Short mmCIF file of C-alpha atoms and ligand atoms in Angstrom, two decimals:
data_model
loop_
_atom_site.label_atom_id
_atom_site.label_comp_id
_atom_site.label_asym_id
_atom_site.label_seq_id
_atom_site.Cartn_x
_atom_site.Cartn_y
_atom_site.Cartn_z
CA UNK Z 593 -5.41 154.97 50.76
CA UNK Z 594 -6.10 156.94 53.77
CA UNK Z 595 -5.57 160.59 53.97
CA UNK Z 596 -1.47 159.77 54.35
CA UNK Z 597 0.96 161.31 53.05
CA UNK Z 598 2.93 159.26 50.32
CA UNK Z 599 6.50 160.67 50.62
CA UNK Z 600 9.80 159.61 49.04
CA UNK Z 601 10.73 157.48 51.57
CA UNK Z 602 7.54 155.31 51.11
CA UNK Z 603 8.33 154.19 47.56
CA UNK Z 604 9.69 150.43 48.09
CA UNK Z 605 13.34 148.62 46.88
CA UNK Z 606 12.23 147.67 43.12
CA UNK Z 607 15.31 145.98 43.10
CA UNK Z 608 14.96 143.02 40.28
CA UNK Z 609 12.03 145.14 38.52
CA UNK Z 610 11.71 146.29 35.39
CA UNK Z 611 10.26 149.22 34.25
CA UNK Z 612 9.28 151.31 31.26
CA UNK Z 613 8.19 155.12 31.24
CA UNK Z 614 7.05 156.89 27.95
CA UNK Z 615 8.26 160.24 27.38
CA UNK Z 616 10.72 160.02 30.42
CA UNK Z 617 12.87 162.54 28.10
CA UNK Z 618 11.45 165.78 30.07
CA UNK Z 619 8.90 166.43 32.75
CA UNK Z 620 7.15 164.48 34.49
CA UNK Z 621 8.07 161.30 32.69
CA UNK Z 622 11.78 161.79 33.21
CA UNK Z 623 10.73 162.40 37.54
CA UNK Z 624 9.29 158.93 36.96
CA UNK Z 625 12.06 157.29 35.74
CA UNK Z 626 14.30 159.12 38.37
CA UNK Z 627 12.36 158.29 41.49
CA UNK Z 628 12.12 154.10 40.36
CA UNK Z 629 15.82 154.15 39.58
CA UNK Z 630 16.80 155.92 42.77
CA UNK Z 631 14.69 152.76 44.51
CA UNK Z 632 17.12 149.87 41.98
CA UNK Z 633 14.19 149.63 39.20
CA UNK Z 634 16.24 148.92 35.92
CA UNK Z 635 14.31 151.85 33.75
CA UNK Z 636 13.76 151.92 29.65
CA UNK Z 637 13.06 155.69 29.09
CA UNK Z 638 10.93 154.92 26.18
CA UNK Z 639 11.23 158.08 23.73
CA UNK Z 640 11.00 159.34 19.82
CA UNK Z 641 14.68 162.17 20.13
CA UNK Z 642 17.68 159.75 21.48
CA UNK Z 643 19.72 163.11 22.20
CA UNK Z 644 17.06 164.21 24.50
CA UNK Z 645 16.74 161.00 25.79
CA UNK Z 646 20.72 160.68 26.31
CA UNK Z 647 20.41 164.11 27.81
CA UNK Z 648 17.32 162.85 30.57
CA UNK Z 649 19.59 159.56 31.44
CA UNK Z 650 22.95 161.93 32.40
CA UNK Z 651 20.53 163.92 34.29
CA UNK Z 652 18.90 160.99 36.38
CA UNK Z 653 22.64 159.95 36.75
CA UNK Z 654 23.86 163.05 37.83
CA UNK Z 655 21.58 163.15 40.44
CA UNK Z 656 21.84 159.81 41.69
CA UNK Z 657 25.72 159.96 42.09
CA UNK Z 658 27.95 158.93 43.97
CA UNK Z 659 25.76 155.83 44.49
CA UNK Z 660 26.36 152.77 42.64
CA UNK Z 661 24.40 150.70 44.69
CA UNK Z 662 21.16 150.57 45.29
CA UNK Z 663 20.21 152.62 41.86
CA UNK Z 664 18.89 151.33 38.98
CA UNK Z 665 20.10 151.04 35.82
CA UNK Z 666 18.32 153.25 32.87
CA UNK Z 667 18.31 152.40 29.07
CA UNK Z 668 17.03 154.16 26.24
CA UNK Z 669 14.18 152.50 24.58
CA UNK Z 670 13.08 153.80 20.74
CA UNK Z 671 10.17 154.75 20.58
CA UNK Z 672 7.82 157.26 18.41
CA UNK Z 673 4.00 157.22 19.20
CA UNK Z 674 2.51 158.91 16.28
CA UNK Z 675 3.34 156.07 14.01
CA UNK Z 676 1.53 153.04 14.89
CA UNK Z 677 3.37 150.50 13.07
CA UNK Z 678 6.59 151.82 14.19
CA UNK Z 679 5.06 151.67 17.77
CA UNK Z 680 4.00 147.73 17.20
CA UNK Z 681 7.84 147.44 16.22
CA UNK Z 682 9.41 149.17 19.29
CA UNK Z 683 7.23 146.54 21.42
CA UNK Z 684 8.14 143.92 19.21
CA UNK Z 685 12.14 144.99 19.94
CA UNK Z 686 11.00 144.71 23.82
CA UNK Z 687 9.25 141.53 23.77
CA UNK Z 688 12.08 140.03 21.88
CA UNK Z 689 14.96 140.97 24.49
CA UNK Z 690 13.27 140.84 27.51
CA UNK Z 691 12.32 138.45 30.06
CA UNK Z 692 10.20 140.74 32.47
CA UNK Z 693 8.55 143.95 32.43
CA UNK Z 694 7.31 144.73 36.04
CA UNK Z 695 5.75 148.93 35.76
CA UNK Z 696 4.97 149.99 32.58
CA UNK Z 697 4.12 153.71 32.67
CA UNK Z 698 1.92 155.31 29.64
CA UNK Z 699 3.48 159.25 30.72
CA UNK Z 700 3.74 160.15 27.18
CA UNK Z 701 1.80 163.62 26.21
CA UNK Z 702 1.23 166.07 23.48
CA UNK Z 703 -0.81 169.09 23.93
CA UNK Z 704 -2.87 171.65 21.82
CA UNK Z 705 -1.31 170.19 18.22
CA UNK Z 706 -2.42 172.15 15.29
CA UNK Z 707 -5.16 169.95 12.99
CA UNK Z 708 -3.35 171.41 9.64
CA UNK Z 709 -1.18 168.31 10.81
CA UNK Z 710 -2.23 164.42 11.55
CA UNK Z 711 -0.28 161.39 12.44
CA UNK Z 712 1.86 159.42 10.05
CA UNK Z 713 -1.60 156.98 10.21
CA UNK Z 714 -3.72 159.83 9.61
CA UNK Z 715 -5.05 160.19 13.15
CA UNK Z 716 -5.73 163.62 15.17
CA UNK Z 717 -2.02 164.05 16.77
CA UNK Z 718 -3.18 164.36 19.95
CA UNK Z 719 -5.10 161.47 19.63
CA UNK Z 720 -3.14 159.25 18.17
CA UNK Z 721 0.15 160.40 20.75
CA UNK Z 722 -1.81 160.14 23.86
CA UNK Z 723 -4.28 157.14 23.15
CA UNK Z 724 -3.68 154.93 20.17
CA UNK Z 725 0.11 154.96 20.66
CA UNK Z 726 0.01 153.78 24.04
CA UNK Z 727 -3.42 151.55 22.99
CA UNK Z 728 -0.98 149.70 20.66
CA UNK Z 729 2.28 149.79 22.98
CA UNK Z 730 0.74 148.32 25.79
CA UNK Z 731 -1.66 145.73 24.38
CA UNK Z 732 1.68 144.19 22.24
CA UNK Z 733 3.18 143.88 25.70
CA UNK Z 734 0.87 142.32 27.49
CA UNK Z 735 2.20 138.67 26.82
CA UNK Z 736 5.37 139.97 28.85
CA UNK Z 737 3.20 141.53 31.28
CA UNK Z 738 1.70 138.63 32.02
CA UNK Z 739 4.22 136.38 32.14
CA UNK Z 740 6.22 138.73 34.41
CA UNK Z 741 2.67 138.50 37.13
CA UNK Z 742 3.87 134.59 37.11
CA UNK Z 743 7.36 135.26 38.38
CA UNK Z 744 6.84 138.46 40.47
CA UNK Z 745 4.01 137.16 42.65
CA UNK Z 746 1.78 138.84 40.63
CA UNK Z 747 2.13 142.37 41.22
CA UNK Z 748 2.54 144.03 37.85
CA UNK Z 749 1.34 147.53 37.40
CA UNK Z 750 0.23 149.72 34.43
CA UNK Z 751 -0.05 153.84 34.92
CA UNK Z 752 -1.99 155.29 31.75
CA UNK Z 753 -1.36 159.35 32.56
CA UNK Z 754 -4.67 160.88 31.80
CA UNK Z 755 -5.35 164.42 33.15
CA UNK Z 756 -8.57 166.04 34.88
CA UNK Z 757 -8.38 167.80 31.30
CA UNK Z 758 -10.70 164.79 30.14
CA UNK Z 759 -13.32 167.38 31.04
CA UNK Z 760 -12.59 169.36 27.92
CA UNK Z 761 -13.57 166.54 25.44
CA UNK Z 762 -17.54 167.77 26.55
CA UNK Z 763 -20.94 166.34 27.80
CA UNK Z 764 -20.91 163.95 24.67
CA UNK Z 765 -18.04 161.31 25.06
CA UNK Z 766 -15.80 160.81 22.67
CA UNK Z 767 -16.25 162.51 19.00
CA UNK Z 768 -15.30 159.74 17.08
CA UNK Z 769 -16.66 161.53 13.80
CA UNK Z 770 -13.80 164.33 13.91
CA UNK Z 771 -10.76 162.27 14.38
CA UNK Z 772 -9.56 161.83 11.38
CA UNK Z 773 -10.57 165.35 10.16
CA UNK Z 774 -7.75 167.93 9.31
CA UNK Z 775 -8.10 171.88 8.87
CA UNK Z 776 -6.10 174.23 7.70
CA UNK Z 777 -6.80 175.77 11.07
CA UNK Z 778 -3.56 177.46 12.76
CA UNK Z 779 -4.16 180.33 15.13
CA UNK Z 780 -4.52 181.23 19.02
CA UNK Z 781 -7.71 181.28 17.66
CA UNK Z 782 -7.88 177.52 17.54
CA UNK Z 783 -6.85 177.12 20.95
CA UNK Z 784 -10.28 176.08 22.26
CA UNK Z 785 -10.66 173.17 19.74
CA UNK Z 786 -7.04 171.77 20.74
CA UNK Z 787 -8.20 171.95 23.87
CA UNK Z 788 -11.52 169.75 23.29
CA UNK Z 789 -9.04 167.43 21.20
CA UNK Z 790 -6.45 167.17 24.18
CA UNK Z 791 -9.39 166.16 26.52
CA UNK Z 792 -10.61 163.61 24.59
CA UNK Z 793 -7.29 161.78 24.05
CA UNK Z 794 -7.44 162.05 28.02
CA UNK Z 795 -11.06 160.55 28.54
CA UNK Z 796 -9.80 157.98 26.00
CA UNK Z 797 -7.00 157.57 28.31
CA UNK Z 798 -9.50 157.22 31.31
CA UNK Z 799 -11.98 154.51 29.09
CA UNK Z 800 -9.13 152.57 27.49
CA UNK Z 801 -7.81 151.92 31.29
CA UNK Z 802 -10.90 150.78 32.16
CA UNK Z 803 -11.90 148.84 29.74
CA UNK Z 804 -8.23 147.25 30.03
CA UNK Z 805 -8.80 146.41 33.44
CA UNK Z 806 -11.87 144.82 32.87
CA UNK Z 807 -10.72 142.59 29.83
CA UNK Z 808 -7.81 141.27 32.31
CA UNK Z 809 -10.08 140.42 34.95
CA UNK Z 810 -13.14 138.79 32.66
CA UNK Z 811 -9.84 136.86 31.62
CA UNK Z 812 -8.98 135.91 35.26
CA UNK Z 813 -5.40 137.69 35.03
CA UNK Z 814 -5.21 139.08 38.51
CA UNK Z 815 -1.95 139.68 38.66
CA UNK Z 816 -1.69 143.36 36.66
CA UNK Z 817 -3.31 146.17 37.85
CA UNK Z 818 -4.26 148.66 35.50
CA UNK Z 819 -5.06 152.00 36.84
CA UNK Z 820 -4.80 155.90 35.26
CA UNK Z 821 -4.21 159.36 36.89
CA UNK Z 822 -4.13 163.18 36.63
CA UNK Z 823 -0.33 164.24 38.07
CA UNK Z 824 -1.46 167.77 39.12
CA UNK Z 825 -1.18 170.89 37.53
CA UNK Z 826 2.32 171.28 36.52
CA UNK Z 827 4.50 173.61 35.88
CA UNK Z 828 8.02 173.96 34.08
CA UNK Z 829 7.62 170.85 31.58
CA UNK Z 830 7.16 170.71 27.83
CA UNK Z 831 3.68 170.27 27.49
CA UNK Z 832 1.67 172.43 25.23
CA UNK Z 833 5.31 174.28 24.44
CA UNK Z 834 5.02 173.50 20.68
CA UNK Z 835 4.51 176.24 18.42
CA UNK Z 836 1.84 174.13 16.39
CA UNK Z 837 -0.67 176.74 17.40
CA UNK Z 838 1.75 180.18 16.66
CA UNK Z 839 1.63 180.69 19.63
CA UNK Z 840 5.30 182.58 20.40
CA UNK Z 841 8.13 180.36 22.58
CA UNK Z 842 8.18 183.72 24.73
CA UNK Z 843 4.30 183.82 25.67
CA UNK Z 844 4.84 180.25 26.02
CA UNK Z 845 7.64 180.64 28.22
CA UNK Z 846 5.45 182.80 30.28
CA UNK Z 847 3.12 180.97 30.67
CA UNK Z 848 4.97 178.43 32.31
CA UNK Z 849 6.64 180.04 34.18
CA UNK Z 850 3.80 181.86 35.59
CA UNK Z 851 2.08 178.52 35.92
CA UNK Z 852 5.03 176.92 38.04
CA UNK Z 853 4.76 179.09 40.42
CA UNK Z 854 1.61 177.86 41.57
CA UNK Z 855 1.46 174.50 40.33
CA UNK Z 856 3.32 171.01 41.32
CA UNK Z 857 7.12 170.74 40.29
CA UNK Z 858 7.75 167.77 37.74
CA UNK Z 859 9.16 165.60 40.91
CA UNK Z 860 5.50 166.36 42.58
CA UNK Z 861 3.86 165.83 39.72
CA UNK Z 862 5.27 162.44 39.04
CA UNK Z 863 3.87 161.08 42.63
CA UNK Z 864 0.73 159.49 41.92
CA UNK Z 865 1.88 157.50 39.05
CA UNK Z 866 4.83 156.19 41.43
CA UNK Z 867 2.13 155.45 44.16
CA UNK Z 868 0.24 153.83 41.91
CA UNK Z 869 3.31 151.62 40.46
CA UNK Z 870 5.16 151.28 43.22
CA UNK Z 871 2.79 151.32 46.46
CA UNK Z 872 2.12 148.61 48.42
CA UNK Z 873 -1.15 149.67 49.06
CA UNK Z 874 -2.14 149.45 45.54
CA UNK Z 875 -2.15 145.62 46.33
CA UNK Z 876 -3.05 145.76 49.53
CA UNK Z 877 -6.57 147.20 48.55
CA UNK Z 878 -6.43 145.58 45.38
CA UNK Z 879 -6.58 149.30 43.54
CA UNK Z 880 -7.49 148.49 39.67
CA UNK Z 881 -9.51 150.38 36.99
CA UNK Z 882 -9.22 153.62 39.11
CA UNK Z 883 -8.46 157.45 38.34
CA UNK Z 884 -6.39 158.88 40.78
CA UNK Z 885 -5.80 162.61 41.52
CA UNK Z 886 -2.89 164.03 43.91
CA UNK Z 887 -4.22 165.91 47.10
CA UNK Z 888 -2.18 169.14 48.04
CA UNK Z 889 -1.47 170.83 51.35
CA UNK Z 890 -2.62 174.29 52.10
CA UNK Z 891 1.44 175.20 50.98
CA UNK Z 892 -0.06 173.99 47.59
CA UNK Z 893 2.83 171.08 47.86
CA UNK Z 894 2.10 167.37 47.08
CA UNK Z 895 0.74 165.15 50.01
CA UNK Z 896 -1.00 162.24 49.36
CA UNK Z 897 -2.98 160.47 46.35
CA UNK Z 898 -6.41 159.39 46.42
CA UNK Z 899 -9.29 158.11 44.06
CA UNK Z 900 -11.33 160.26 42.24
CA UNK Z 901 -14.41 159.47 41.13
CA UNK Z 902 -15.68 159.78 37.36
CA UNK Z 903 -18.30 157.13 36.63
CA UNK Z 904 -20.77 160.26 36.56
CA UNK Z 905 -18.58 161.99 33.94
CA UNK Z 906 -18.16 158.88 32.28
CA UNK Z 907 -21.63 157.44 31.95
CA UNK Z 908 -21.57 157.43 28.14
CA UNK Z 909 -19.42 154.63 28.41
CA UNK Z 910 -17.89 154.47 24.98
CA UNK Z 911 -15.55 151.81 26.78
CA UNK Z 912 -15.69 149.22 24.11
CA UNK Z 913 -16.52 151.60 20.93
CA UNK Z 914 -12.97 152.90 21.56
CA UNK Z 915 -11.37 149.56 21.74
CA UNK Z 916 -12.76 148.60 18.64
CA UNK Z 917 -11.71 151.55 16.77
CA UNK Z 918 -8.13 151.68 18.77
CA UNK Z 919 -7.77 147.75 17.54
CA UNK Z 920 -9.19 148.73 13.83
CA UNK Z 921 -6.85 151.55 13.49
CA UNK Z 922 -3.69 149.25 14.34
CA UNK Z 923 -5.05 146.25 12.16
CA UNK Z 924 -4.96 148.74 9.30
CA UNK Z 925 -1.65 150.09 10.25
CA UNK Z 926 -0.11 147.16 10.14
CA UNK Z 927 -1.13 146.11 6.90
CA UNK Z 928 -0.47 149.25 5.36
N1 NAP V 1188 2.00 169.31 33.08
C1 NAP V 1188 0.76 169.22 33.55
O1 NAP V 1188 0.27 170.13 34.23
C2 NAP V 1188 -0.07 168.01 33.24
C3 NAP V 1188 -1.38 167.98 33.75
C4 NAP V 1188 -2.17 166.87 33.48
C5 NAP V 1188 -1.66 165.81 32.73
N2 NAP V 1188 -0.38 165.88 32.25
C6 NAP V 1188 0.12 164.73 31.46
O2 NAP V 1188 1.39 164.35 31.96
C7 NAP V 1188 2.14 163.70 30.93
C8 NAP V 1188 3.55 164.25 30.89
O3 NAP V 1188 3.49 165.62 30.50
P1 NAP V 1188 4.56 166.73 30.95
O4 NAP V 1188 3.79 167.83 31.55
O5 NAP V 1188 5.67 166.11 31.67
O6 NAP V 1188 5.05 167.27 29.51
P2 NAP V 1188 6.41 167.09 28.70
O7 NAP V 1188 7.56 167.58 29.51
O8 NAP V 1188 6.17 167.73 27.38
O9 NAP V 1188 6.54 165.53 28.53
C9 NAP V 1188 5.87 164.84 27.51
C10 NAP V 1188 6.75 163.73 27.01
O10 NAP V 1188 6.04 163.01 26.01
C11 NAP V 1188 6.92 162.82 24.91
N3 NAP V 1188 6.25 162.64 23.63
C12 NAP V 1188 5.44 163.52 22.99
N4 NAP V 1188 5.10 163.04 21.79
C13 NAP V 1188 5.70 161.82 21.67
C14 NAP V 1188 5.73 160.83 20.66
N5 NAP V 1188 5.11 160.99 19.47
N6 NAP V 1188 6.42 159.69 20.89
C15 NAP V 1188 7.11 159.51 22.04
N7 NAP V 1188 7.13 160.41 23.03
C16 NAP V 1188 6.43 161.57 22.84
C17 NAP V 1188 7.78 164.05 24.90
O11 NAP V 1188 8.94 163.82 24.11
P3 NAP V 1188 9.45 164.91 23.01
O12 NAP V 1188 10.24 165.88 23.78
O13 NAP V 1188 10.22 164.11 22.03
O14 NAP V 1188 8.23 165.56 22.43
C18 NAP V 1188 8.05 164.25 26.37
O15 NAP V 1188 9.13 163.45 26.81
C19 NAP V 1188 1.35 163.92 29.64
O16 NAP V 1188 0.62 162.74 29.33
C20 NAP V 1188 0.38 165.03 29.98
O17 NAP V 1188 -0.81 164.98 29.23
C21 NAP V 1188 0.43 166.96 32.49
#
């Protein structure tokens, strides 16, 4: 887009649209799932804690009161990403009582997990939260996603929520060898290998997107666009606020509070992935297989949204390495 702002106002009726944000219980996820019901998107906040899920809905409803018209509905959705099978099942539930799914948005995120700890499948947590959950939610709904591009004129959209933090997984791509490896590892200490281990869940983020995109189009489905994003740096949401580290909730707290004073609020945050789901221009320019990063004012406030460019950072290319070992790890899920 040009240099624009993209304000609230700008986000178009979704009225008949379906959507579904992951981890839409706090942060930026739950600013998603606000800002496409306040436009009439019906919204499945697609989360593992159905209290804090309840507690994200009253919110969203809160805030959209008195109006009755003109606001989506929003629906909690089961859904727990560090156990692939049960993720293949919550898509399963989907694809069996839906007819339509219009925005899917992969918002999910854990940060700076312990490795004394790995996924019910045995996967680095971060890893297997931020990639192969999503890797397995989104590729079992892809039959709906394509159906729905035949009956909404072909304008389906998929937001994978990666972060500029992809930097962190190093010079080398994606270190496949260390996955599956756990330690006994639990200290501040370890803070600069969770680090390395949240940016490569986020260059997976960036590959699998990518690699997504292409797939459709070698398939001639034009009708979803598949893009990814950083939201900003963000302050006051849950991320990294697990004590898997020992690091103390006060430092914690601290922290982000110190950090939201200088960073995007949740709403701000949430901006890019809504231009890139909702936006018009997204079709208009035909906008697929892209990274984009929010653009701030000198206030340090959200303005606009615009592409950044990674095929430099990315020139490993371990696009179709990671689907392969993304598909393997589901296959043996499943039969497990
Ligand atoms: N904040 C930033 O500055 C920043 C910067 C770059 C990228 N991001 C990305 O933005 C996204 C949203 O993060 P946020 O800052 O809004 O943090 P957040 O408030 O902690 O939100 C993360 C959401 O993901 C959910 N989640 C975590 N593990 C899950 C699982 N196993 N199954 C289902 N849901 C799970 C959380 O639910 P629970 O409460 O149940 O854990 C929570 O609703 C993440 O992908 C993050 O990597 C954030």
């Amino acid at each position: 887009m040009t240099a624009r702002a993209f304000k609230l106002n700008d986000i178009p009726d979704l009225s008949g649209k379906v959507a579904i944000v992951t981890g839409a219980s706090s942060g930026i996820g739950l600013e998603t799932a606000y800002l496409l019901a306040r436009r009439n998107c019906t919204v499945y906040i697609a989360a593992r804690n159905p209290e804090k899920a309840d507690r994200a809905i009253a919110d969203i409803q809160r805030r959209l009161f008195p109006a009755t018209q003109g606001v989506g509905e929003i629906i909690y959705h089961h859904l727990d990403l560090l156990d692939l099978k049960g993720v293949y099942e919550s898509a399963h539930r989907f694809l069996r009582d839906h007819d339509r799914l219009d925005i899917l948005v992969a918002n999910a995120g854990t940060a700076f997990e312990s490795i004394d700890q790995l996924s019910v499948d045995g996967y680095d947590r971060s890893f297997a939260t931020n990639h192969l959950g999503h890797f397995a939610f989104i590729t079992t709904l892809l039959p709906l996603l394509e159906r729905t591009s035949g009956i909404n004129g072909g304008d389906v959209r998929v937001v994978v929520t990666s972060s500029m933090a992809y930097q962190f997984a190093g010079n080398n791509g994606i270190d496949f060898d260390s996955i599956r490896v756990k330690s006994e590892g639990k200290s501040i200490l370890d803070m600069k290998a969770a680090g390395r281990r949240y940016g490569r869940s986020k260059m997976a983020n960036i590959l699998f997107t990518q690699e997504l995109s292409k797939r459709l189009e070698a398939r001639g489905i034009s009708g979803i666009r598949v893009n990814t994003c950083h939201p900003g740096s963000v302050g006051d949401t849950g991320l990294g606020a697990n004590d898997a580290l020992g690091i103390p909730q006060w430092f914690n707290g601290m922290v982000h509070k110190a950090v939201g004073t200088v960073s995007f609020t949740p709403l701000e945050g949430a901006m890019t992935q809504i231009y890139l789901s909702t936006s018009k221009t997204v079709v208009e320019k035909d906008i697929r297989g892209k990274f984009y990063v929010p653009v701030m004012t000198w206030s340090m406030r959200y303005h606009y949204s615009t592409e950044y460019d990674i095929s430099r950072a990315l020139k490993r290319g371990d696009h179709e390495k990671l689907w392969n070992y993304s598909e393997t790890a589901l296959r043996e899920a499943l039969q497990r």
